[in-house]
Tab-separated table of C-alpha atoms and ligand atoms in Angstrom:
chain	number	residue	atom	x	y	z
V	289	MET	CA	-98.757	-13.214	130.300
V	290	GLU	CA	-101.722	-13.465	132.591
V	291	ILE	CA	-103.920	-10.360	132.850
V	292	LEU	CA	-103.273	-10.059	136.591
V	293	ASP	CA	-99.517	-9.856	136.025
V	294	LEU	CA	-99.701	-6.880	133.675
V	295	THR	CA	-99.007	-3.357	134.883
V	296	ALA	CA	-101.661	-0.685	134.493
V	297	SER	CA	-99.672	0.849	131.653
V	298	GLU	CA	-99.475	-2.502	129.827
V	299	LEU	CA	-103.181	-3.160	130.358
V	300	ALA	CA	-104.141	0.263	129.016
V	301	ALA	CA	-101.946	-0.249	125.945
V	302	LYS	CA	-103.483	-3.649	125.213
V	303	VAL	CA	-107.045	-2.433	125.661
V	304	GLN	CA	-106.307	0.609	123.508
V	305	ALA	CA	-104.818	-1.657	120.809
V	306	ARG	CA	-107.884	-3.900	121.165
V	307	GLU	CA	-105.740	-6.905	121.988
V	308	LEU	CA	-107.679	-7.238	125.242
V	309	SER	CA	-111.252	-6.225	125.971
V	310	ALA	CA	-112.107	-4.055	128.969
V	311	ARG	CA	-114.562	-6.816	129.922
V	312	ALA	CA	-111.780	-9.432	130.029
V	313	VAL	CA	-109.687	-7.136	132.224
V	314	VAL	CA	-112.420	-6.496	134.794
V	315	ASP	CA	-113.549	-10.132	134.774
V	316	ALA	CA	-110.022	-11.285	135.643
V	317	HIS	CA	-109.847	-8.838	138.544
V	318	LEU	CA	-113.408	-9.498	139.754
V	319	GLY	CA	-112.586	-13.224	139.703
V	320	GLU	CA	-109.525	-12.676	141.870
V	321	ILE	CA	-111.527	-10.542	144.320
V	322	GLU	CA	-114.178	-13.254	144.460
V	323	ARG	CA	-111.547	-15.917	145.046
V	324	ARG	CA	-109.446	-14.191	147.715
V	325	ASP	CA	-110.959	-11.046	149.198
V	326	ALA	CA	-112.864	-12.962	151.875
V	327	ARG	CA	-109.409	-13.636	153.344
V	328	ILE	CA	-107.826	-10.212	152.692
V	329	GLY	CA	-110.765	-7.871	153.345
V	330	ALA	CA	-109.571	-5.086	151.061
V	331	PHE	CA	-113.041	-4.053	149.867
V	332	LEU	CA	-116.140	-2.687	151.564
V	333	THR	CA	-118.216	-2.574	148.351
V	334	VAL	CA	-117.889	-4.342	145.006
V	335	ASP	CA	-120.772	-4.317	142.531
V	336	PRO	CA	-119.750	-6.670	139.686
V	337	GLU	CA	-122.693	-5.827	137.444
V	338	ARG	CA	-121.981	-2.148	137.614
V	339	VAL	CA	-118.261	-2.769	137.001
V	340	ARG	CA	-119.050	-4.808	133.870
V	341	ALA	CA	-121.390	-2.093	132.618
V	342	GLU	CA	-118.625	0.491	133.161
V	343	ALA	CA	-116.223	-1.760	131.240
V	344	ASP	CA	-118.627	-2.002	128.311
V	345	ALA	CA	-119.001	1.779	128.231
V	346	ILE	CA	-115.211	2.178	128.128
V	347	GLN	CA	-114.985	-0.455	125.397
V	348	ALA	CA	-117.459	1.534	123.289
V	349	ARG	CA	-115.245	4.629	123.633
V	350	VAL	CA	-112.118	2.645	122.670
V	351	ASP	CA	-113.961	1.132	119.712
V	352	ALA	CA	-114.979	4.638	118.632
V	353	GLY	CA	-111.299	5.550	118.459
V	354	GLU	CA	-110.939	7.594	121.654
V	355	ALA	CA	-107.388	7.591	123.117
V	356	LEU	CA	-107.585	6.846	126.839
V	357	PRO	CA	-104.544	6.805	129.156
V	358	LEU	CA	-106.237	4.381	131.573
V	359	ALA	CA	-108.239	2.430	128.969
V	360	GLY	CA	-110.013	-0.399	130.801
V	361	VAL	CA	-107.790	-0.208	133.898
V	362	PRO	CA	-109.526	-1.153	137.164
V	363	VAL	CA	-108.980	1.398	139.939
V	364	ALA	CA	-109.932	0.628	143.562
V	365	ILE	CA	-111.146	3.667	145.507
V	366	LYS	CA	-110.775	4.419	149.213
V	367	ASP	CA	-114.216	4.604	150.762
V	368	ASN	CA	-113.848	8.237	151.847
V	369	ILE	CA	-113.944	9.419	148.219
V	370	SER	CA	-117.464	10.147	146.970
V	371	THR	CA	-118.817	7.958	144.194
V	372	GLU	CA	-122.212	8.739	142.695
V	373	GLY	CA	-124.631	5.867	143.253
V	374	ILE	CA	-122.089	3.765	145.182
V	375	ALA	CA	-122.104	3.699	148.996
V	376	THR	CA	-119.367	5.813	150.604
V	377	THR	CA	-119.082	4.973	154.293
V	378	CYS	CA	-115.641	6.189	155.479
V	379	ALA	CA	-115.710	2.791	157.264
V	380	SER	CA	-117.968	4.448	159.856
V	381	LYS	CA	-121.333	3.323	161.154
V	382	ILE	CA	-122.519	6.919	160.957
V	383	LEU	CA	-122.388	6.746	157.142
V	384	ARG	CA	-123.808	3.242	156.782
V	385	GLY	CA	-126.021	3.267	153.708
V	386	TYR	CA	-124.990	6.766	152.578
V	387	VAL	CA	-124.926	6.965	148.785
V	388	PRO	CA	-123.439	10.208	147.439
V	389	PRO	CA	-125.402	12.047	144.746
V	390	TYR	CA	-122.185	13.082	142.945
V	391	ASP	CA	-118.699	11.924	142.009
V	392	ALA	CA	-115.555	13.431	143.518
V	393	THR	CA	-113.504	15.303	140.928
V	394	VAL	CA	-110.846	12.542	140.978
V	395	ILE	CA	-113.529	9.954	140.156
V	396	GLN	CA	-114.711	12.005	137.180
V	397	GLN	CA	-111.070	12.237	136.105
V	398	VAL	CA	-110.480	8.464	136.463
V	399	ARG	CA	-113.540	7.820	134.296
V	400	ALA	CA	-112.589	10.473	131.740
V	401	ALA	CA	-109.208	8.725	131.393
V	402	GLY	CA	-110.907	5.377	130.737
V	403	GLY	CA	-110.389	3.883	134.216
V	404	ILE	CA	-113.016	1.676	135.850
V	405	VAL	CA	-114.058	1.973	139.497
V	406	ILE	CA	-113.730	-1.654	140.584
V	407	GLY	CA	-114.861	-1.145	144.177
V	408	LYS	CA	-114.563	0.834	147.389
V	409	THR	CA	-111.819	-0.076	149.828
V	410	ASN	CA	-111.590	-0.372	153.581
V	411	LEU	CA	-109.891	2.244	155.769
V	412	ASP	CA	-109.516	3.320	159.348
V	413	GLU	CA	-112.750	5.063	160.335
V	414	PHE	CA	-112.676	8.524	158.710
V	415	ALA	CA	-109.018	7.793	157.820
V	416	MET	CA	-107.974	8.058	161.476
V	417	GLY	CA	-105.377	5.403	162.172
V	418	ALA	CA	-102.365	3.592	160.773
V	419	SER	CA	-103.548	-0.036	160.670
V	420	THR	CA	-107.081	-0.108	159.169
V	421	GLU	CA	-108.152	-1.662	162.485
V	422	THR	CA	-110.456	1.223	163.424
V	423	SER	CA	-112.786	0.398	160.505
V	424	ALA	CA	-116.296	-0.170	161.901
V	425	TYR	CA	-116.791	-3.012	159.408
V	426	HIS	CA	-113.937	-5.492	159.213
V	427	LEU	CA	-110.181	-5.987	159.290
V	428	THR	CA	-107.929	-5.831	156.261
V	429	ARG	CA	-105.004	-8.227	156.100
V	430	ASN	CA	-101.574	-7.749	154.568
V	431	PRO	CA	-101.143	-9.876	151.409
V	432	TRP	CA	-97.527	-10.640	152.427
V	433	ASP	CA	-98.644	-12.172	155.728
V	434	LEU	CA	-102.312	-12.519	156.613
V	435	GLU	CA	-101.599	-12.212	160.342
V	436	ARG	CA	-100.255	-8.708	159.793
V	437	SER	CA	-101.760	-5.282	159.179
V	438	PRO	CA	-101.553	-3.653	155.753
V	439	GLY	CA	-100.997	-0.326	157.534
V	440	GLY	CA	-103.428	2.531	157.220
V	441	SER	CA	-105.453	4.437	156.951
V	442	SER	CA	-105.687	3.525	153.236
V	443	GLY	CA	-105.008	-0.145	154.093
V	444	GLY	CA	-107.720	-1.464	151.777
V	445	SER	CA	-106.389	0.467	148.773
V	446	ALA	CA	-102.829	-0.749	149.428
V	447	ALA	CA	-103.904	-4.351	150.050
V	448	ALA	CA	-106.069	-4.330	146.890
V	449	VAL	CA	-103.049	-3.498	144.711
V	450	ALA	CA	-100.638	-5.778	146.600
V	451	ALA	CA	-103.113	-8.666	146.357
V	452	GLY	CA	-103.600	-8.199	142.599
V	453	PHE	CA	-107.270	-7.138	142.889
V	454	ALA	CA	-106.583	-3.946	140.947
V	455	PRO	CA	-103.411	-2.604	139.340
V	456	LEU	CA	-104.138	0.879	140.696
V	457	SER	CA	-105.983	2.474	143.573
V	458	LEU	CA	-106.596	5.858	145.135
V	459	GLY	CA	-106.121	6.720	148.785
V	460	SER	CA	-105.901	9.850	150.893
V	461	ASP	CA	-102.948	11.019	152.954
V	462	THR	CA	-103.309	13.365	155.941
V	463	GLY	CA	-100.286	12.226	157.941
V	464	GLY	CA	-98.995	9.288	155.895
V	465	SER	CA	-102.052	7.241	154.984
V	466	ILE	CA	-100.923	6.566	151.417
V	467	ARG	CA	-97.195	6.155	151.967
V	468	GLN	CA	-97.223	4.039	155.143
V	469	PRO	CA	-99.585	1.317	153.817
V	470	ALA	CA	-97.672	1.356	150.504
V	471	SER	CA	-94.519	0.703	152.525
V	472	LEU	CA	-96.051	-2.106	154.582
V	473	CYS	CA	-97.564	-3.742	151.480
V	474	GLY	CA	-94.455	-3.454	149.283
V	475	ILE	CA	-95.945	-1.211	146.591
V	476	VAL	CA	-95.628	2.399	145.404
V	477	GLY	CA	-97.714	5.169	147.006
V	478	PHE	CA	-97.537	8.855	146.117
V	479	LYS	CA	-98.831	11.962	147.891
V	480	PRO	CA	-98.757	14.900	145.465
V	481	THR	CA	-98.054	18.486	146.522
V	482	TYR	CA	-100.976	19.806	148.587
V	483	GLY	CA	-103.419	21.360	146.130
V	484	ARG	CA	-102.431	19.432	143.019
V	485	ALA	CA	-105.191	16.827	143.340
V	486	SER	CA	-108.686	18.166	143.935
V	487	ARG	CA	-110.197	17.435	147.342
V	488	TYR	CA	-113.726	18.016	146.034
V	489	GLY	CA	-115.701	14.946	147.083
V	490	LEU	CA	-113.079	13.674	149.528
V	491	VAL	CA	-114.710	13.449	152.955
V	492	ALA	CA	-112.619	15.950	154.901
V	493	PHE	CA	-110.448	14.913	157.859
V	494	GLY	CA	-107.723	17.547	158.318
V	495	SER	CA	-108.406	19.943	155.464
V	496	SER	CA	-105.029	21.699	155.536
V	497	LEU	CA	-103.229	18.325	155.352
V	498	ASP	CA	-105.479	16.016	153.277
V	499	GLN	CA	-104.379	15.040	149.794
V	500	ILE	CA	-105.604	12.309	147.434
V	501	GLY	CA	-103.004	10.179	145.674
V	502	PRO	CA	-102.361	6.918	143.817
V	503	PHE	CA	-101.069	3.431	144.650
V	504	GLY	CA	-99.603	1.036	142.081
V	505	ASN	CA	-96.989	-1.639	141.511
V	506	THR	CA	-94.573	0.643	139.667
V	507	VAL	CA	-93.607	4.310	139.689
V	508	THR	CA	-94.737	4.537	136.049
V	509	ASP	CA	-98.219	3.267	136.901
V	510	VAL	CA	-98.521	5.606	139.860
V	511	ALA	CA	-97.347	8.554	137.765
V	512	ARG	CA	-99.933	7.710	135.128
V	513	LEU	CA	-102.790	7.776	137.658
V	514	ALA	CA	-101.338	10.935	139.243
V	515	ALA	CA	-101.324	12.616	135.832
V	516	ALA	CA	-104.971	11.672	135.324
V	517	THR	CA	-106.102	12.904	138.765
V	518	THR	CA	-104.327	16.252	139.160
V	519	GLY	CA	-104.897	19.734	137.765
V	520	HIS	CA	-106.776	22.833	138.839
V	521	ASP	CA	-110.340	22.376	140.065
V	522	PRO	CA	-112.506	25.443	140.681
V	523	LEU	CA	-114.657	23.328	143.027
V	524	ASP	CA	-111.789	23.079	145.545
V	525	SER	CA	-110.760	26.473	146.897
V	526	THR	CA	-107.294	25.185	147.866
V	527	SER	CA	-106.643	23.684	144.429
V	528	LEU	CA	-103.510	25.151	142.861
V	529	GLN	CA	-103.593	26.939	139.509
V	530	THR	CA	-101.231	24.401	138.008
V	531	PRO	CA	-101.597	21.942	135.137
V	532	PRO	CA	-101.958	18.180	135.676
V	533	ILE	CA	-98.768	16.258	136.458
V	534	ASP	CA	-96.699	15.983	133.290
V	535	LEU	CA	-95.384	12.517	132.435
V	536	SER	CA	-93.369	13.416	129.369
V	537	GLN	CA	-89.933	13.264	131.060
V	538	LEU	CA	-90.600	10.453	133.508
V	539	GLU	CA	-87.837	8.254	132.087
V	540	ASP	CA	-85.233	11.034	132.060
V	541	GLY	CA	-84.312	10.994	135.768
V	542	ARG	CA	-80.742	10.125	136.743
V	543	LEU	CA	-79.183	9.354	140.107
V	544	ALA	CA	-75.789	10.559	138.894
V	545	GLY	CA	-75.228	14.045	140.298
V	546	LEU	CA	-78.335	13.922	142.467
V	547	ARG	CA	-78.018	15.560	145.919
V	548	ILE	CA	-79.752	13.494	148.589
V	549	ALA	CA	-80.254	14.479	152.245
V	550	VAL	CA	-80.858	11.764	154.843
V	551	PRO	CA	-82.113	13.162	158.173
V	552	ASP	CA	-80.574	11.565	161.277
V	553	GLU	CA	-83.969	11.962	162.960
V	554	MET	CA	-85.431	9.304	160.615
V	555	LEU	CA	-82.796	6.650	161.243
V	556	GLY	CA	-82.525	6.726	165.026
V	557	ASP	CA	-83.288	4.081	167.613
V	558	ALA	CA	-87.027	4.333	166.985
V	559	THR	CA	-86.423	2.767	163.578
V	560	GLU	CA	-86.192	-1.043	163.543
V	561	PRO	CA	-82.707	-2.376	162.737
V	562	GLY	CA	-84.060	-4.366	159.776
V	563	VAL	CA	-85.587	-1.205	158.306
V	564	ARG	CA	-82.372	0.740	158.879
V	565	ALA	CA	-80.369	-1.955	157.107
V	566	VAL	CA	-82.584	-1.781	154.014
V	567	ILE	CA	-82.392	2.030	153.904
V	568	GLU	CA	-78.596	1.917	154.291
V	569	ALA	CA	-78.451	-0.558	151.386
V	570	VAL	CA	-80.620	1.760	149.249
V	571	ILE	CA	-78.297	4.670	150.113
V	572	ALA	CA	-75.281	2.575	149.092
V	573	ARG	CA	-76.897	1.830	145.731
V	574	ALA	CA	-77.701	5.490	145.160
V	575	ILE	CA	-74.084	6.419	145.903
V	576	ALA	CA	-72.852	3.664	143.580
V	577	ALA	CA	-75.081	5.140	140.865
V	578	GLY	CA	-73.432	8.532	141.298
V	579	ALA	CA	-75.600	10.367	143.816
V	580	THR	CA	-74.167	12.436	146.673
V	581	VAL	CA	-75.666	11.546	150.023
V	582	ASP	CA	-75.271	13.729	153.139
V	583	ARG	CA	-76.518	13.009	156.647
V	584	VAL	CA	-78.344	16.087	157.892
V	585	SER	CA	-80.262	17.114	160.976
V	586	ILE	CA	-83.840	18.424	160.746
V	587	PRO	CA	-84.662	18.901	164.447
V	588	SER	CA	-88.377	19.671	164.001
V	589	ILE	CA	-88.991	16.107	162.775
V	590	LYS	CA	-88.994	15.155	166.456
V	591	LEU	CA	-91.910	17.543	167.092
V	592	GLY	CA	-93.964	16.341	164.138
V	593	VAL	CA	-96.119	13.742	165.863
V	594	THR	CA	-97.075	15.996	168.806
V	595	THR	CA	-97.837	18.890	166.494
V	596	TYR	CA	-99.800	16.827	163.986
V	597	TYR	CA	-101.914	15.304	166.766
V	598	ILE	CA	-103.097	18.813	167.683
V	599	ILE	CA	-103.678	20.170	164.182
V	600	ALA	CA	-105.294	17.094	162.598
V	601	PRO	CA	-107.785	16.484	165.452
V	602	ALA	CA	-108.576	20.214	165.653
V	603	GLU	CA	-109.521	20.276	161.981
V	604	ALA	CA	-111.308	16.923	162.305
V	605	SER	CA	-113.416	18.128	165.227
V	606	SER	CA	-114.677	20.945	163.038
V	607	ASN	CA	-115.086	18.863	159.850
V	608	LEU	CA	-116.944	16.049	161.595
V	609	GLY	CA	-119.518	18.452	163.029
V	610	ARG	CA	-121.733	17.756	160.023
V	611	PHE	CA	-122.357	14.160	161.134
V	612	ASP	CA	-125.211	14.959	163.468
V	613	GLY	CA	-128.000	12.550	162.563
V	614	ILE	CA	-129.809	15.370	160.742
V	615	ARG	CA	-127.729	16.299	157.725
V	616	TYR	CA	-125.756	13.031	157.696
V	617	GLY	CA	-126.084	9.862	159.703
V	618	PRO	CA	-129.104	7.795	160.683
V	619	ARG	CA	-131.612	9.956	162.566
V	620	PRO	CA	-132.298	8.556	166.019
V	621	ASP	CA	-135.865	8.218	167.235
V	622	ASN	CA	-136.935	11.753	168.214
V	623	ALA	CA	-138.960	10.822	171.251
V	624	ALA	CA	-136.236	8.652	172.747
V	625	ALA	CA	-133.643	11.295	171.959
V	626	LYS	CA	-135.398	14.052	173.951
V	627	GLY	CA	-134.926	17.143	171.845
V	628	HIS	CA	-132.324	18.459	169.475
V	629	ILE	CA	-129.219	18.075	171.635
V	630	GLY	CA	-130.246	14.602	172.715
V	631	LEU	CA	-130.773	13.635	169.087
V	632	VAL	CA	-127.314	14.823	168.044
V	633	GLU	CA	-125.753	13.155	171.083
V	634	GLN	CA	-127.371	9.835	170.303
V	635	ALA	CA	-126.443	9.921	166.642
V	636	ARG	CA	-122.790	10.643	167.436
V	637	GLU	CA	-122.570	8.350	170.424
V	638	HIS	CA	-123.732	5.353	168.380
V	639	GLY	CA	-122.340	6.397	165.023
V	640	PHE	CA	-118.677	7.079	165.849
V	641	GLY	CA	-116.102	4.577	167.067
V	642	PRO	CA	-113.683	5.225	169.960
V	643	GLU	CA	-110.746	6.546	167.874
V	644	VAL	CA	-112.927	9.132	166.144
V	645	LYS	CA	-114.491	10.200	169.442
V	646	THR	CA	-111.060	10.602	171.013
V	647	ARG	CA	-109.901	12.821	168.172
V	648	ILE	CA	-113.035	14.972	168.277
V	649	MET	CA	-112.533	15.493	172.012
V	650	ILE	CA	-108.833	16.344	171.677
V	651	GLY	CA	-109.550	18.677	168.776
V	652	THR	CA	-112.417	20.438	170.530
V	653	TYR	CA	-110.256	20.897	173.625
V	654	ALA	CA	-107.338	22.271	171.603
V	655	LEU	CA	-109.600	24.824	169.934
V	656	SER	CA	-111.552	25.923	173.005
V	657	ALA	CA	-111.235	29.414	174.493
V	658	GLY	CA	-108.250	29.662	176.768
V	659	TYR	CA	-106.484	26.681	175.221
V	660	TYR	CA	-106.342	27.811	171.612
V	661	ASP	CA	-103.127	29.825	172.072
V	662	ALA	CA	-101.438	27.117	174.110
V	663	TYR	CA	-102.198	24.300	171.688
V	664	TYR	CA	-103.512	25.086	168.223
V	665	LEU	CA	-101.639	28.355	167.710
V	666	ARG	CA	-98.450	26.868	169.119
V	667	ALA	CA	-98.781	23.837	166.866
V	668	GLN	CA	-99.192	26.096	163.834
V	669	GLN	CA	-95.980	27.896	164.838
V	670	VAL	CA	-94.091	24.592	165.044
V	671	ARG	CA	-95.571	23.680	161.672
V	672	ALA	CA	-94.127	26.876	160.199
V	673	VAL	CA	-90.701	26.109	161.672
V	674	MET	CA	-90.840	22.606	160.250
V	675	ARG	CA	-91.739	23.906	156.806
V	676	GLN	CA	-88.848	26.394	156.949
V	677	GLU	CA	-86.344	23.751	158.027
V	678	PHE	CA	-87.322	21.511	155.139
V	679	GLU	CA	-87.294	24.407	152.673
V	680	GLY	CA	-83.761	25.187	153.839
V	681	ILE	CA	-82.760	21.602	153.088
V	682	PHE	CA	-84.427	21.745	149.668
V	683	HIS	CA	-82.251	24.750	148.791
V	684	ARG	CA	-79.225	22.514	149.037
V	685	TYR	CA	-80.610	19.070	148.126
V	686	ASP	CA	-82.888	17.657	145.456
V	687	VAL	CA	-84.613	15.173	147.750
V	688	VAL	CA	-84.885	14.010	151.345
V	689	LEU	CA	-84.605	10.221	151.645
V	690	GLY	CA	-85.436	8.002	154.597
V	691	PRO	CA	-87.650	5.149	155.699
V	692	THR	CA	-91.377	5.615	155.138
V	693	SER	CA	-92.236	3.707	158.297
V	694	PRO	CA	-89.959	2.939	161.258
V	695	CYS	CA	-91.195	-0.678	161.188
V	696	VAL	CA	-92.328	-3.421	158.849
V	697	ALA	CA	-95.933	-4.652	158.897
V	698	PHE	CA	-96.878	-5.393	162.514
V	699	ARG	CA	-99.172	-8.143	163.725
V	700	ILE	CA	-102.869	-7.312	163.781
V	701	GLY	CA	-103.792	-6.397	167.349
V	702	ASP	CA	-100.217	-5.752	168.478
V	703	LEU	CA	-100.492	-1.968	168.647
V	704	ASN	CA	-104.202	-1.690	169.237
V	705	ASP	CA	-103.853	-1.196	172.991
V	706	ASP	CA	-101.000	1.267	172.628
V	707	PRO	CA	-102.341	4.356	170.846
V	708	LEU	CA	-99.108	6.274	171.442
V	709	ALA	CA	-96.939	3.618	169.787
V	710	MET	CA	-99.324	3.573	166.816
V	711	LYS	CA	-99.064	7.357	166.472
V	712	LEU	CA	-95.282	7.396	166.709
V	713	LEU	CA	-95.243	5.332	163.501
V	714	ASP	CA	-96.216	8.490	161.616
V	715	ALA	CA	-93.000	10.373	162.423
V	716	CYS	CA	-91.391	10.051	158.983
V	717	THR	CA	-94.504	10.756	156.938
V	718	ILE	CA	-96.022	13.714	158.827
V	719	PRO	CA	-93.526	16.380	157.634
V	720	ALA	CA	-94.689	16.147	153.998
V	721	ASN	CA	-98.258	16.932	155.069
V	722	MET	CA	-97.139	19.755	157.350
V	723	GLY	CA	-95.246	21.439	154.533
V	724	GLY	CA	-97.509	20.380	151.649
V	725	PHE	CA	-94.498	18.651	150.049
V	726	PRO	CA	-94.835	15.847	147.509
V	727	ALA	CA	-93.602	12.479	148.791
V	728	ILE	CA	-93.470	8.943	147.479
V	729	SER	CA	-92.809	5.516	148.983
V	730	LEU	CA	-91.416	2.606	146.983
V	731	ASN	CA	-90.242	-0.807	148.019
V	732	GLY	CA	-86.580	-0.617	149.005
V	733	GLY	CA	-86.127	-4.271	149.991
V	734	PHE	CA	-87.134	-6.796	152.621
V	735	ALA	CA	-86.519	-7.346	156.335
V	736	ASP	CA	-87.521	-10.786	157.617
V	737	GLY	CA	-89.462	-11.386	154.419
V	738	LEU	CA	-91.543	-8.222	154.833
V	739	PRO	CA	-91.329	-5.161	152.587
V	740	VAL	CA	-89.571	-1.951	153.669
V	741	GLY	CA	-90.561	1.293	151.984
V	742	VAL	CA	-88.082	4.027	151.132
V	743	GLN	CA	-89.537	7.528	151.128
V	744	LEU	CA	-88.458	10.392	148.886
V	745	MET	CA	-89.683	13.937	149.574
V	746	GLY	CA	-89.229	17.000	147.389
V	747	PRO	CA	-90.105	20.695	147.541
V	748	VAL	CA	-93.578	22.031	146.790
V	749	LEU	CA	-94.518	21.574	143.116
V	750	ALA	CA	-91.536	19.337	142.355
V	751	ASP	CA	-93.914	16.416	141.753
V	752	GLU	CA	-92.596	15.683	138.257
V	753	GLU	CA	-88.980	15.852	139.425
V	754	LEU	CA	-89.740	13.601	142.402
V	755	LEU	CA	-91.422	10.999	140.187
V	756	ARG	CA	-88.436	11.046	137.812
V	757	ILE	CA	-86.043	10.490	140.720
V	758	ALA	CA	-88.243	7.711	142.115
V	759	ARG	CA	-88.289	6.069	138.695
V	760	ALA	CA	-84.489	6.296	138.487
V	761	LEU	CA	-84.120	4.818	141.982
V	762	GLU	CA	-86.618	2.051	141.171
V	763	ARG	CA	-84.356	0.944	138.310
V	764	GLU	CA	-81.562	0.393	140.867
V	765	LEU	CA	-83.669	-1.601	143.324
V	766	PRO	CA	-84.049	-5.277	142.403
V	767	ASP	CA	-86.827	-5.844	144.950
V	768	ALA	CA	-88.927	-2.856	143.934
V	769	SER	CA	-91.141	-4.867	141.611
V	770	ARG	CA	-91.452	-8.057	143.658
V	771	ARG	CA	-95.093	-8.918	144.168
V	772	ALA	CA	-96.874	-10.544	147.081
V	773	PRO	CA	-97.727	-14.245	146.780
V	774	ARG	CA	-101.242	-14.755	145.370
V	775	THR	CA	-102.328	-17.403	147.809
L	119	LIG	N1	-101.936	7.740	161.007
L	119	LIG	C1	-102.300	9.113	160.884
L	119	LIG	C2	-103.511	9.372	161.719
L	119	LIG	O1	-103.959	8.487	162.344
L	119	LIG	C3	-102.483	9.501	159.453
L	119	LIG	C4	-103.830	9.249	158.917
L	119	LIG	C5	-103.997	9.742	157.503
L	119	LIG	O2	-103.041	10.127	156.831
L	119	LIG	N2	-105.248	9.770	157.080
L	119	LIG	O3	-104.036	10.435	161.759
């Protein structure tokens, strides 16, 4: 079998057994990036020499007898995760040329597990968007159809895996940015329980919602990277005091006897008929395999988008205050800037794109005196109601199942002029961030030749259980492992 066709787990086993060298693995992937990424645009930075040096260092550890769960496996990293010595731009002009002096905890963990950082991937600027079109640098295209968006904001990380540039990648998910691009690119994307993966070194967007998580071609691969990149981190004050994700029972999940809830609010008119048909077919397979499926109502789902678009911008407006042309960002010419305020204004005016500016303005407004109670406080109350409604469902059901995205991959440019339509796409993914719940998207089938993701959500800290269920469902779905054409 060709190197590019192997799963991450197979690659790691072969490198560990010294049937394949880490060098051969990265060379195959670097070659594919060289051959096709000009068309896809998944990466912002790839440094082949550095990648080869990393591969040789991993090889030396394998040769010395070290057991490494990700031995020689290339991992593509979203460009809002700090990498020592490698530019980290958040796809923003304001961070052009910024090279972090340290690695995020997840990067240290990837390296400790024997993984190789193959490059940094494109995203919506500061992870704000659902199409990767707000990147200040370039577009990313969907490997299934180059005229279409890979989704976002982690569109580069999803496209990199779907295109075969890396078997694994990391993204971040504030309102769906791992699961939605996984859905649109036909791969697996997992957002762990809030606090299971360290956020240390992730450039903050909405701190109470942000979570790092893996992409891969199979649930097993994703679980393997999740296991390597979770666990308590004293450098992140919101990190949970829980061990890394445990893979030992991944194969033990069964659909027989499983209680599944399907919220009506996720399968209404806003969901494309082709997407609904795939989800109905997945439900039928789950029932055939012995699961019980009930239609339920979770009314707060309808309030998710409005609530999220208060909370996330509010937190962003505070987090992005540090990009002022003094601490971060190119410093404008002092004389032309006319004093401190002028300097900050110039840096932000030229450094941020329109989507980021809009969010900072909305967030600042929502937090300002006199409006705080009406907007931010109110949104937090709705968030609490939403969490309670889902917790009530999780008392009676093992998982909530529905579409990840109400639509398949849309044409690049189609939603760009309609910010509301773009934001409504987040309706099914937002609840997991609001409640901190773990959630995973895997490919449920195809509508008009384009992949349709099915989302599973579980209660807080049920990550292992959710991965087991996803693995069991994956076994029932013939299309789950279909890969995009490598043209
Ligand atoms: N699409 C959502 C937004 O634009 C989610 C982004 C994310 O999860 N980073 O905010």
